[in-house]
Amino acid sequence: MNVVLEKPKVTPEELLRLPKDRRYELVDGELVEKPMSATSGAVGGELMTLLGQHIRAQGLGALFNAETGYRCFADDPDKVRKPDISFIGRDKISAELWETGFIRTVPDLVVEVLSPSDVSYEVDRRVQDYLNAGVKLVWVVHPQSRSVHVYRPGGQGVILSERDELDGEQVLPGFRLPVREIFRPLEQLPQTGSGPSKGMSG
């Protein structure tokens, strides 16, 4: 009789002790690596800069980068997600937010910038996790197609192209940005024909 040994589950406390040079999320007790390509990093950096300028000027709250982990999921208290960009409004900021460890406050905005290695069903699951937790607005940025998919609780996703405008809605009042501005870093890539180099997209 073969005995199948269950793989020991990783705890959030163990995740905190892992080396910081690799990005891991914690889902169902297992580590899920979340790499970021150079292209997605550049696009994410551009969007974070633009968001940061508006948030600081308006005093709207706090913006967090890809190293920030959230432990705010009712269906799995040990689940840890690390969005590429996240925002928490001023009304939800307290001393507890700055304690050591993962953030337990639900962010108001989450941004995921896709890399070529991202799998669609994993991205969908990540988006659903955030919406179920109570995130008001989720943006999934697709560098390859130069589009942004916008998700809200209880609604269908909306796809914005470079001709459209990204709206911060009630989460980021006054924030409006042409989608094409997010992808400005891609203009620095080597060109082949009329589009970006296929080897460096995503």
mmCIF file with all atom_site columns, C-alpha atoms in Angstrom:
data_model
loop_
_atom_site.group_PDB
_atom_site.id
_atom_site.type_symbol
_atom_site.label_atom_id
_atom_site.label_alt_id
_atom_site.label_comp_id
_atom_site.label_asym_id
_atom_site.label_entity_id
_atom_site.label_seq_id
_atom_site.pdbx_PDB_ins_code
_atom_site.Cartn_x
_atom_site.Cartn_y
_atom_site.Cartn_z
_atom_site.occupancy
_atom_site.B_iso_or_equiv
_atom_site.pdbx_formal_charge
_atom_site.auth_seq_id
_atom_site.auth_comp_id
_atom_site.auth_asym_id
_atom_site.auth_atom_id
_atom_site.pdbx_PDB_model_num
ATOM 1   C CA . MET A 1 1   ? 0.000   0.000  0.000   1.00 0.00 ? 1   MET A CA 1
ATOM 2   C CA . ASN A 1 2   ? 1.430   3.307  -1.069  1.00 0.00 ? 2   ASN A CA 1
ATOM 3   C CA . VAL A 1 3   ? 1.319   6.088  1.488   1.00 0.00 ? 3   VAL A CA 1
ATOM 4   C CA . VAL A 1 4   ? 1.094   9.606  0.092   1.00 0.00 ? 4   VAL A CA 1
ATOM 5   C CA . LEU A 1 5   ? 2.676   12.103 2.423   1.00 0.00 ? 5   LEU A CA 1
ATOM 6   C CA . GLU A 1 6   ? 1.126   15.552 2.402   1.00 0.00 ? 6   GLU A CA 1
ATOM 7   C CA . LYS A 1 7   ? 3.510   18.382 1.784   1.00 0.00 ? 7   LYS A CA 1
ATOM 8   C CA . PRO A 1 8   ? 3.824   20.528 4.926   1.00 0.00 ? 8   PRO A CA 1
ATOM 9   C CA . LYS A 1 9   ? 2.009   23.819 4.553   1.00 0.00 ? 9   LYS A CA 1
ATOM 10  C CA . VAL A 1 10  ? 3.970   27.059 4.668   1.00 0.00 ? 10  VAL A CA 1
ATOM 11  C CA . THR A 1 11  ? 2.820   29.627 7.225   1.00 0.00 ? 11  THR A CA 1
ATOM 12  C CA . PRO A 1 12  ? 2.736   33.429 6.777   1.00 0.00 ? 12  PRO A CA 1
ATOM 13  C CA . GLU A 1 13  ? 5.400   33.679 9.474   1.00 0.00 ? 13  GLU A CA 1
ATOM 14  C CA . GLU A 1 14  ? 7.703   31.410 7.452   1.00 0.00 ? 14  GLU A CA 1
ATOM 15  C CA . LEU A 1 15  ? 7.034   33.476 4.338   1.00 0.00 ? 15  LEU A CA 1
ATOM 16  C CA . LEU A 1 16  ? 8.237   36.582 6.161   1.00 0.00 ? 16  LEU A CA 1
ATOM 17  C CA . ARG A 1 17  ? 11.570  34.880 6.834   1.00 0.00 ? 17  ARG A CA 1
ATOM 18  C CA . LEU A 1 18  ? 12.265  33.948 3.215   1.00 0.00 ? 18  LEU A CA 1
ATOM 19  C CA . PRO A 1 19  ? 14.931  35.846 1.209   1.00 0.00 ? 19  PRO A CA 1
ATOM 20  C CA . LYS A 1 20  ? 13.626  39.140 -0.164  1.00 0.00 ? 20  LYS A CA 1
ATOM 21  C CA . ASP A 1 21  ? 15.210  38.725 -3.597  1.00 0.00 ? 21  ASP A CA 1
ATOM 22  C CA . ARG A 1 22  ? 12.346  36.483 -4.788  1.00 0.00 ? 22  ARG A CA 1
ATOM 23  C CA . ARG A 1 23  ? 8.658   37.359 -4.710  1.00 0.00 ? 23  ARG A CA 1
ATOM 24  C CA . TYR A 1 24  ? 6.317   34.748 -3.293  1.00 0.00 ? 24  TYR A CA 1
ATOM 25  C CA . GLU A 1 25  ? 2.625   34.761 -2.495  1.00 0.00 ? 25  GLU A CA 1
ATOM 26  C CA . LEU A 1 26  ? 1.058   32.215 -0.167  1.00 0.00 ? 26  LEU A CA 1
ATOM 27  C CA . VAL A 1 27  ? -2.033  30.386 -1.471  1.00 0.00 ? 27  VAL A CA 1
ATOM 28  C CA . ASP A 1 28  ? -3.554  27.246 0.099   1.00 0.00 ? 28  ASP A CA 1
ATOM 29  C CA . GLY A 1 29  ? -0.467  26.869 2.234   1.00 0.00 ? 29  GLY A CA 1
ATOM 30  C CA . GLU A 1 30  ? 1.869   26.740 -0.775  1.00 0.00 ? 30  GLU A CA 1
ATOM 31  C CA . LEU A 1 31  ? 4.384   29.245 -2.070  1.00 0.00 ? 31  LEU A CA 1
ATOM 32  C CA . VAL A 1 32  ? 3.533   30.750 -5.452  1.00 0.00 ? 32  VAL A CA 1
ATOM 33  C CA . GLU A 1 33  ? 6.377   32.618 -7.105  1.00 0.00 ? 33  GLU A CA 1
ATOM 34  C CA . LYS A 1 34  ? 5.418   35.893 -8.723  1.00 0.00 ? 34  LYS A CA 1
ATOM 35  C CA . PRO A 1 35  ? 8.230   37.052 -11.034 1.00 0.00 ? 35  PRO A CA 1
ATOM 36  C CA . MET A 1 36  ? 8.180   40.381 -12.846 1.00 0.00 ? 36  MET A CA 1
ATOM 37  C CA . SER A 1 37  ? 9.729   40.953 -16.277 1.00 0.00 ? 37  SER A CA 1
ATOM 38  C CA . ALA A 1 38  ? 11.739  44.061 -17.153 1.00 0.00 ? 38  ALA A CA 1
ATOM 39  C CA . THR A 1 39  ? 8.907   45.330 -19.340 1.00 0.00 ? 39  THR A CA 1
ATOM 40  C CA . SER A 1 40  ? 6.205   44.858 -16.715 1.00 0.00 ? 40  SER A CA 1
ATOM 41  C CA . GLY A 1 41  ? 8.508   46.419 -14.130 1.00 0.00 ? 41  GLY A CA 1
ATOM 42  C CA . ALA A 1 42  ? 9.017   49.516 -16.269 1.00 0.00 ? 42  ALA A CA 1
ATOM 43  C CA . VAL A 1 43  ? 5.304   49.872 -17.022 1.00 0.00 ? 43  VAL A CA 1
ATOM 44  C CA . GLY A 1 44  ? 4.428   49.331 -13.372 1.00 0.00 ? 44  GLY A CA 1
ATOM 45  C CA . GLY A 1 45  ? 7.009   51.899 -12.319 1.00 0.00 ? 45  GLY A CA 1
ATOM 46  C CA . GLU A 1 46  ? 5.557   54.463 -14.721 1.00 0.00 ? 46  GLU A CA 1
ATOM 47  C CA . LEU A 1 47  ? 2.027   53.947 -13.413 1.00 0.00 ? 47  LEU A CA 1
ATOM 48  C CA . MET A 1 48  ? 3.158   54.054 -9.797  1.00 0.00 ? 48  MET A CA 1
ATOM 49  C CA . THR A 1 49  ? 4.900   57.381 -10.408 1.00 0.00 ? 49  THR A CA 1
ATOM 50  C CA . LEU A 1 50  ? 1.789   58.877 -12.006 1.00 0.00 ? 50  LEU A CA 1
ATOM 51  C CA . LEU A 1 51  ? -0.454  57.557 -9.238  1.00 0.00 ? 51  LEU A CA 1
ATOM 52  C CA . GLY A 1 52  ? 1.937   58.754 -6.548  1.00 0.00 ? 52  GLY A CA 1
ATOM 53  C CA . GLN A 1 53  ? 1.980   62.302 -7.883  1.00 0.00 ? 53  GLN A CA 1
ATOM 54  C CA . HIS A 1 54  ? -1.804  62.542 -7.723  1.00 0.00 ? 54  HIS A CA 1
ATOM 55  C CA . ILE A 1 55  ? -2.170  60.809 -4.358  1.00 0.00 ? 55  ILE A CA 1
ATOM 56  C CA . ARG A 1 56  ? 0.448   63.020 -2.746  1.00 0.00 ? 56  ARG A CA 1
ATOM 57  C CA . ALA A 1 57  ? -0.911  66.239 -4.228  1.00 0.00 ? 57  ALA A CA 1
ATOM 58  C CA . GLN A 1 58  ? -4.447  65.445 -3.056  1.00 0.00 ? 58  GLN A CA 1
ATOM 59  C CA . GLY A 1 59  ? -3.503  63.822 0.251   1.00 0.00 ? 59  GLY A CA 1
ATOM 60  C CA . LEU A 1 60  ? -5.610  60.776 -0.583  1.00 0.00 ? 60  LEU A CA 1
ATOM 61  C CA . GLY A 1 61  ? -3.781  58.055 1.330   1.00 0.00 ? 61  GLY A CA 1
ATOM 62  C CA . ALA A 1 62  ? -0.845  55.662 1.001   1.00 0.00 ? 62  ALA A CA 1
ATOM 63  C CA . LEU A 1 63  ? 0.580   53.911 -2.066  1.00 0.00 ? 63  LEU A CA 1
ATOM 64  C CA . PHE A 1 64  ? 2.452   50.615 -1.774  1.00 0.00 ? 64  PHE A CA 1
ATOM 65  C CA . ASN A 1 65  ? 4.858   48.802 -4.103  1.00 0.00 ? 65  ASN A CA 1
ATOM 66  C CA . ALA A 1 66  ? 5.226   45.166 -5.143  1.00 0.00 ? 66  ALA A CA 1
ATOM 67  C CA . GLU A 1 67  ? 7.065   44.133 -1.967  1.00 0.00 ? 67  GLU A CA 1
ATOM 68  C CA . THR A 1 68  ? 3.950   44.705 0.152   1.00 0.00 ? 68  THR A CA 1
ATOM 69  C CA . GLY A 1 69  ? 2.010   41.630 1.209   1.00 0.00 ? 69  GLY A CA 1
ATOM 70  C CA . TYR A 1 70  ? -1.673  41.538 2.204   1.00 0.00 ? 70  TYR A CA 1
ATOM 71  C CA . ARG A 1 71  ? -3.232  39.042 4.586   1.00 0.00 ? 71  ARG A CA 1
ATOM 72  C CA . CYS A 1 72  ? -6.832  40.203 4.401   1.00 0.00 ? 72  CYS A CA 1
ATOM 73  C CA . PHE A 1 73  ? -8.766  37.287 2.908   1.00 0.00 ? 73  PHE A CA 1
ATOM 74  C CA . ALA A 1 74  ? -11.718 35.916 4.917   1.00 0.00 ? 74  ALA A CA 1
ATOM 75  C CA . ASP A 1 75  ? -11.832 32.619 2.996   1.00 0.00 ? 75  ASP A CA 1
ATOM 76  C CA . ASP A 1 76  ? -8.239  31.834 3.970   1.00 0.00 ? 76  ASP A CA 1
ATOM 77  C CA . PRO A 1 77  ? -6.752  33.834 6.879   1.00 0.00 ? 77  PRO A CA 1
ATOM 78  C CA . ASP A 1 78  ? -3.251  32.589 5.985   1.00 0.00 ? 78  ASP A CA 1
ATOM 79  C CA . LYS A 1 79  ? -3.416  33.614 2.323   1.00 0.00 ? 79  LYS A CA 1
ATOM 80  C CA . VAL A 1 80  ? -0.896  36.306 1.326   1.00 0.00 ? 80  VAL A CA 1
ATOM 81  C CA . ARG A 1 81  ? -1.116  38.265 -1.915  1.00 0.00 ? 81  ARG A CA 1
ATOM 82  C CA . LYS A 1 82  ? 1.411   40.797 -3.201  1.00 0.00 ? 82  LYS A CA 1
ATOM 83  C CA . PRO A 1 83  ? -0.100  43.114 -5.820  1.00 0.00 ? 83  PRO A CA 1
ATOM 84  C CA . ASP A 1 84  ? 2.292   45.070 -8.019  1.00 0.00 ? 84  ASP A CA 1
ATOM 85  C CA . ILE A 1 85  ? 0.759   48.343 -6.827  1.00 0.00 ? 85  ILE A CA 1
ATOM 86  C CA . SER A 1 86  ? -1.827  48.979 -4.118  1.00 0.00 ? 86  SER A CA 1
ATOM 87  C CA . PHE A 1 87  ? -3.502  51.961 -2.494  1.00 0.00 ? 87  PHE A CA 1
ATOM 88  C CA . ILE A 1 88  ? -5.188  52.447 0.867   1.00 0.00 ? 88  ILE A CA 1
ATOM 89  C CA . GLY A 1 89  ? -7.334  55.519 1.388   1.00 0.00 ? 89  GLY A CA 1
ATOM 90  C CA . ARG A 1 90  ? -6.654  58.027 4.136   1.00 0.00 ? 90  ARG A CA 1
ATOM 91  C CA . ASP A 1 91  ? -9.780  57.041 6.098   1.00 0.00 ? 91  ASP A CA 1
ATOM 92  C CA . LYS A 1 92  ? -8.454  53.484 6.576   1.00 0.00 ? 92  LYS A CA 1
ATOM 93  C CA . ILE A 1 93  ? -4.939  54.395 7.687   1.00 0.00 ? 93  ILE A CA 1
ATOM 94  C CA . SER A 1 94  ? -4.191  53.702 11.350  1.00 0.00 ? 94  SER A CA 1
ATOM 95  C CA . ALA A 1 95  ? -1.223  52.835 13.542  1.00 0.00 ? 95  ALA A CA 1
ATOM 96  C CA . GLU A 1 96  ? -2.020  49.144 13.029  1.00 0.00 ? 96  GLU A CA 1
ATOM 97  C CA . LEU A 1 97  ? -1.274  49.494 9.325   1.00 0.00 ? 97  LEU A CA 1
ATOM 98  C CA . TRP A 1 98  ? 2.407   50.170 10.007  1.00 0.00 ? 98  TRP A CA 1
ATOM 99  C CA . GLU A 1 99  ? 2.990   47.185 12.281  1.00 0.00 ? 99  GLU A CA 1
ATOM 100 C CA . THR A 1 100 ? 5.582   44.603 11.244  1.00 0.00 ? 100 THR A CA 1
ATOM 101 C CA . GLY A 1 101 ? 4.252   41.820 9.048   1.00 0.00 ? 101 GLY A CA 1
ATOM 102 C CA . PHE A 1 102 ? 1.629   41.596 6.354   1.00 0.00 ? 102 PHE A CA 1
ATOM 103 C CA . ILE A 1 103 ? -1.095  44.212 6.017   1.00 0.00 ? 103 ILE A CA 1
ATOM 104 C CA . ARG A 1 104 ? -4.515  43.052 7.200   1.00 0.00 ? 104 ARG A CA 1
ATOM 105 C CA . THR A 1 105 ? -6.358  46.145 5.939   1.00 0.00 ? 105 THR A CA 1
ATOM 106 C CA . VAL A 1 106 ? -8.162  45.594 2.620   1.00 0.00 ? 106 VAL A CA 1
ATOM 107 C CA . PRO A 1 107 ? -6.693  47.935 -0.023  1.00 0.00 ? 107 PRO A CA 1
ATOM 108 C CA . ASP A 1 108 ? -9.014  50.207 -1.988  1.00 0.00 ? 108 ASP A CA 1
ATOM 109 C CA . LEU A 1 109 ? -7.136  49.819 -5.290  1.00 0.00 ? 109 LEU A CA 1
ATOM 110 C CA . VAL A 1 110 ? -5.026  46.937 -6.554  1.00 0.00 ? 110 VAL A CA 1
ATOM 111 C CA . VAL A 1 111 ? -2.961  46.962 -9.754  1.00 0.00 ? 111 VAL A CA 1
ATOM 112 C CA . GLU A 1 112 ? -1.473  43.886 -11.398 1.00 0.00 ? 112 GLU A CA 1
ATOM 113 C CA . VAL A 1 113 ? 0.964   44.380 -14.299 1.00 0.00 ? 113 VAL A CA 1
ATOM 114 C CA . LEU A 1 114 ? 1.226   41.157 -16.280 1.00 0.00 ? 114 LEU A CA 1
ATOM 115 C CA . SER A 1 115 ? 4.433   39.419 -17.306 1.00 0.00 ? 115 SER A CA 1
ATOM 116 C CA . PRO A 1 116 ? 4.772   36.827 -20.096 1.00 0.00 ? 116 PRO A CA 1
ATOM 117 C CA . SER A 1 117 ? 4.939   34.065 -17.467 1.00 0.00 ? 117 SER A CA 1
ATOM 118 C CA . ASP A 1 118 ? 1.546   34.930 -15.954 1.00 0.00 ? 118 ASP A CA 1
ATOM 119 C CA . VAL A 1 119 ? -1.130  32.274 -16.494 1.00 0.00 ? 119 VAL A CA 1
ATOM 120 C CA . SER A 1 120 ? -4.631  33.571 -17.245 1.00 0.00 ? 120 SER A CA 1
ATOM 121 C CA . TYR A 1 121 ? -6.501  31.392 -14.743 1.00 0.00 ? 121 TYR A CA 1
ATOM 122 C CA . GLU A 1 122 ? -4.074  32.401 -11.988 1.00 0.00 ? 122 GLU A CA 1
ATOM 123 C CA . VAL A 1 123 ? -4.612  36.072 -12.825 1.00 0.00 ? 123 VAL A CA 1
ATOM 124 C CA . ASP A 1 124 ? -8.386  35.531 -12.753 1.00 0.00 ? 124 ASP A CA 1
ATOM 125 C CA . ARG A 1 125 ? -8.122  33.857 -9.366  1.00 0.00 ? 125 ARG A CA 1
ATOM 126 C CA . ARG A 1 126 ? -6.018  36.711 -8.028  1.00 0.00 ? 126 ARG A CA 1
ATOM 127 C CA . VAL A 1 127 ? -8.549  39.283 -9.231  1.00 0.00 ? 127 VAL A CA 1
ATOM 128 C CA . GLN A 1 128 ? -11.425 37.335 -7.680  1.00 0.00 ? 128 GLN A CA 1
ATOM 129 C CA . ASP A 1 129 ? -9.563  37.069 -4.377  1.00 0.00 ? 129 ASP A CA 1
ATOM 130 C CA . TYR A 1 130 ? -9.222  40.845 -4.228  1.00 0.00 ? 130 TYR A CA 1
ATOM 131 C CA . LEU A 1 131 ? -12.836 41.511 -5.168  1.00 0.00 ? 131 LEU A CA 1
ATOM 132 C CA . ASN A 1 132 ? -14.108 38.961 -2.638  1.00 0.00 ? 132 ASN A CA 1
ATOM 133 C CA . ALA A 1 133 ? -11.979 40.623 0.046   1.00 0.00 ? 133 ALA A CA 1
ATOM 134 C CA . GLY A 1 134 ? -13.660 43.955 -0.635  1.00 0.00 ? 134 GLY A CA 1
ATOM 135 C CA . VAL A 1 135 ? -11.218 45.766 -2.917  1.00 0.00 ? 135 VAL A CA 1
ATOM 136 C CA . LYS A 1 136 ? -13.197 48.500 -4.666  1.00 0.00 ? 136 LYS A CA 1
ATOM 137 C CA . LEU A 1 137 ? -11.178 48.706 -7.876  1.00 0.00 ? 137 LEU A CA 1
ATOM 138 C CA . VAL A 1 138 ? -8.775  46.310 -9.611  1.00 0.00 ? 138 VAL A CA 1
ATOM 139 C CA . TRP A 1 139 ? -6.699  47.246 -12.661 1.00 0.00 ? 139 TRP A CA 1
ATOM 140 C CA . VAL A 1 140 ? -4.940  44.506 -14.639 1.00 0.00 ? 140 VAL A CA 1
ATOM 141 C CA . VAL A 1 141 ? -2.407  46.052 -17.001 1.00 0.00 ? 141 VAL A CA 1
ATOM 142 C CA . HIS A 1 142 ? -1.492  44.120 -20.162 1.00 0.00 ? 142 HIS A CA 1
ATOM 143 C CA . PRO A 1 143 ? 1.773   45.486 -21.643 1.00 0.00 ? 143 PRO A CA 1
ATOM 144 C CA . GLN A 1 144 ? 1.628   43.121 -24.624 1.00 0.00 ? 144 GLN A CA 1
ATOM 145 C CA . SER A 1 145 ? -1.751  44.389 -25.866 1.00 0.00 ? 145 SER A CA 1
ATOM 146 C CA . ARG A 1 146 ? -1.288  47.824 -24.280 1.00 0.00 ? 146 ARG A CA 1
ATOM 147 C CA . SER A 1 147 ? -4.627  47.601 -22.566 1.00 0.00 ? 147 SER A CA 1
ATOM 148 C CA . VAL A 1 148 ? -6.019  47.802 -19.038 1.00 0.00 ? 148 VAL A CA 1
ATOM 149 C CA . HIS A 1 149 ? -8.786  45.546 -17.713 1.00 0.00 ? 149 HIS A CA 1
ATOM 150 C CA . VAL A 1 150 ? -10.874 47.239 -15.011 1.00 0.00 ? 150 VAL A CA 1
ATOM 151 C CA . TYR A 1 151 ? -12.788 45.190 -12.425 1.00 0.00 ? 151 TYR A CA 1
ATOM 152 C CA . ARG A 1 152 ? -15.267 46.251 -9.755  1.00 0.00 ? 152 ARG A CA 1
ATOM 153 C CA . PRO A 1 153 ? -17.248 44.165 -7.227  1.00 0.00 ? 153 PRO A CA 1
ATOM 154 C CA . GLY A 1 154 ? -20.379 42.676 -8.727  1.00 0.00 ? 154 GLY A CA 1
ATOM 155 C CA . GLY A 1 155 ? -19.690 43.877 -12.259 1.00 0.00 ? 155 GLY A CA 1
ATOM 156 C CA . GLN A 1 156 ? -18.196 42.688 -15.528 1.00 0.00 ? 156 GLN A CA 1
ATOM 157 C CA . GLY A 1 157 ? -14.641 43.607 -16.414 1.00 0.00 ? 157 GLY A CA 1
ATOM 158 C CA . VAL A 1 158 ? -14.128 46.495 -18.837 1.00 0.00 ? 158 VAL A CA 1
ATOM 159 C CA . ILE A 1 159 ? -11.243 46.565 -21.320 1.00 0.00 ? 159 ILE A CA 1
ATOM 160 C CA . LEU A 1 160 ? -9.606  49.928 -22.008 1.00 0.00 ? 160 LEU A CA 1
ATOM 161 C CA . SER A 1 161 ? -7.344  50.469 -25.027 1.00 0.00 ? 161 SER A CA 1
ATOM 162 C CA . GLU A 1 162 ? -4.703  53.143 -25.581 1.00 0.00 ? 162 GLU A CA 1
ATOM 163 C CA . ARG A 1 163 ? -7.441  55.389 -26.981 1.00 0.00 ? 163 ARG A CA 1
ATOM 164 C CA . ASP A 1 164 ? -9.308  55.327 -23.655 1.00 0.00 ? 164 ASP A CA 1
ATOM 165 C CA . GLU A 1 165 ? -8.855  57.040 -20.323 1.00 0.00 ? 165 GLU A CA 1
ATOM 166 C CA . LEU A 1 166 ? -8.252  55.428 -16.947 1.00 0.00 ? 166 LEU A CA 1
ATOM 167 C CA . ASP A 1 167 ? -10.499 56.860 -14.238 1.00 0.00 ? 167 ASP A CA 1
ATOM 168 C CA . GLY A 1 168 ? -9.805  56.666 -10.504 1.00 0.00 ? 168 GLY A CA 1
ATOM 169 C CA . GLU A 1 169 ? -13.556 56.893 -9.868  1.00 0.00 ? 169 GLU A CA 1
ATOM 170 C CA . GLN A 1 170 ? -14.518 57.266 -6.188  1.00 0.00 ? 170 GLN A CA 1
ATOM 171 C CA . VAL A 1 171 ? -11.359 55.480 -5.072  1.00 0.00 ? 171 VAL A CA 1
ATOM 172 C CA . LEU A 1 172 ? -8.983  58.146 -6.435  1.00 0.00 ? 172 LEU A CA 1
ATOM 173 C CA . PRO A 1 173 ? -11.108 61.272 -6.970  1.00 0.00 ? 173 PRO A CA 1
ATOM 174 C CA . GLY A 1 174 ? -9.838  63.454 -9.776  1.00 0.00 ? 174 GLY A CA 1
ATOM 175 C CA . PHE A 1 175 ? -7.398  60.907 -11.205 1.00 0.00 ? 175 PHE A CA 1
ATOM 176 C CA . ARG A 1 176 ? -7.792  60.614 -14.970 1.00 0.00 ? 176 ARG A CA 1
ATOM 177 C CA . LEU A 1 177 ? -5.043  59.307 -17.218 1.00 0.00 ? 177 LEU A CA 1
ATOM 178 C CA . PRO A 1 178 ? -4.863  58.429 -20.918 1.00 0.00 ? 178 PRO A CA 1
ATOM 179 C CA . VAL A 1 179 ? -4.083  54.710 -21.034 1.00 0.00 ? 179 VAL A CA 1
ATOM 180 C CA . ARG A 1 180 ? -1.328  55.304 -23.589 1.00 0.00 ? 180 ARG A CA 1
ATOM 181 C CA . GLU A 1 181 ? 0.648   57.238 -20.933 1.00 0.00 ? 181 GLU A CA 1
ATOM 182 C CA . ILE A 1 182 ? 1.096   54.064 -18.899 1.00 0.00 ? 182 ILE A CA 1
ATOM 183 C CA . PHE A 1 183 ? 2.963   52.418 -21.756 1.00 0.00 ? 183 PHE A CA 1
ATOM 184 C CA . ARG A 1 184 ? 5.409   55.250 -22.483 1.00 0.00 ? 184 ARG A CA 1
ATOM 185 C CA . PRO A 1 185 ? 8.388   53.113 -21.341 1.00 0.00 ? 185 PRO A CA 1
ATOM 186 C CA . LEU A 1 186 ? 7.635   50.712 -24.213 1.00 0.00 ? 186 LEU A CA 1
ATOM 187 C CA . GLU A 1 187 ? 8.521   53.430 -26.712 1.00 0.00 ? 187 GLU A CA 1
ATOM 188 C CA . GLN A 1 188 ? 12.164  52.932 -25.711 1.00 0.00 ? 188 GLN A CA 1
ATOM 189 C CA . LEU A 1 189 ? 12.165  49.317 -26.875 1.00 0.00 ? 189 LEU A CA 1
ATOM 190 C CA . PRO A 1 190 ? 13.773  48.344 -30.205 1.00 0.00 ? 190 PRO A CA 1
ATOM 191 C CA . GLN A 1 191 ? 11.191  48.581 -32.979 1.00 0.00 ? 191 GLN A CA 1
ATOM 192 C CA . THR A 1 192 ? 10.490  45.922 -35.586 1.00 0.00 ? 192 THR A CA 1
ATOM 193 C CA . GLY A 1 193 ? 8.040   47.167 -38.183 1.00 0.00 ? 193 GLY A CA 1
ATOM 194 C CA . SER A 1 194 ? 5.193   49.146 -36.680 1.00 0.00 ? 194 SER A CA 1
ATOM 195 C CA . GLY A 1 195 ? 4.989   47.514 -33.223 1.00 0.00 ? 195 GLY A CA 1
ATOM 196 C CA . PRO A 1 196 ? 7.205   46.816 -30.209 1.00 0.00 ? 196 PRO A CA 1
ATOM 197 C CA . SER A 1 197 ? 9.767   44.049 -30.328 1.00 0.00 ? 197 SER A CA 1
ATOM 198 C CA . LYS A 1 198 ? 7.911   40.765 -29.809 1.00 0.00 ? 198 LYS A CA 1
ATOM 199 C CA . GLY A 1 199 ? 10.761  39.377 -27.780 1.00 0.00 ? 199 GLY A CA 1
ATOM 200 C CA . MET A 1 200 ? 10.388  42.061 -25.147 1.00 0.00 ? 200 MET A CA 1
ATOM 201 C CA . SER A 1 201 ? 6.632   42.421 -24.826 1.00 0.00 ? 201 SER A CA 1
ATOM 202 C CA . GLY A 1 202 ? 4.561   41.388 -21.845 1.00 0.00 ? 202 GLY A CA 1
#
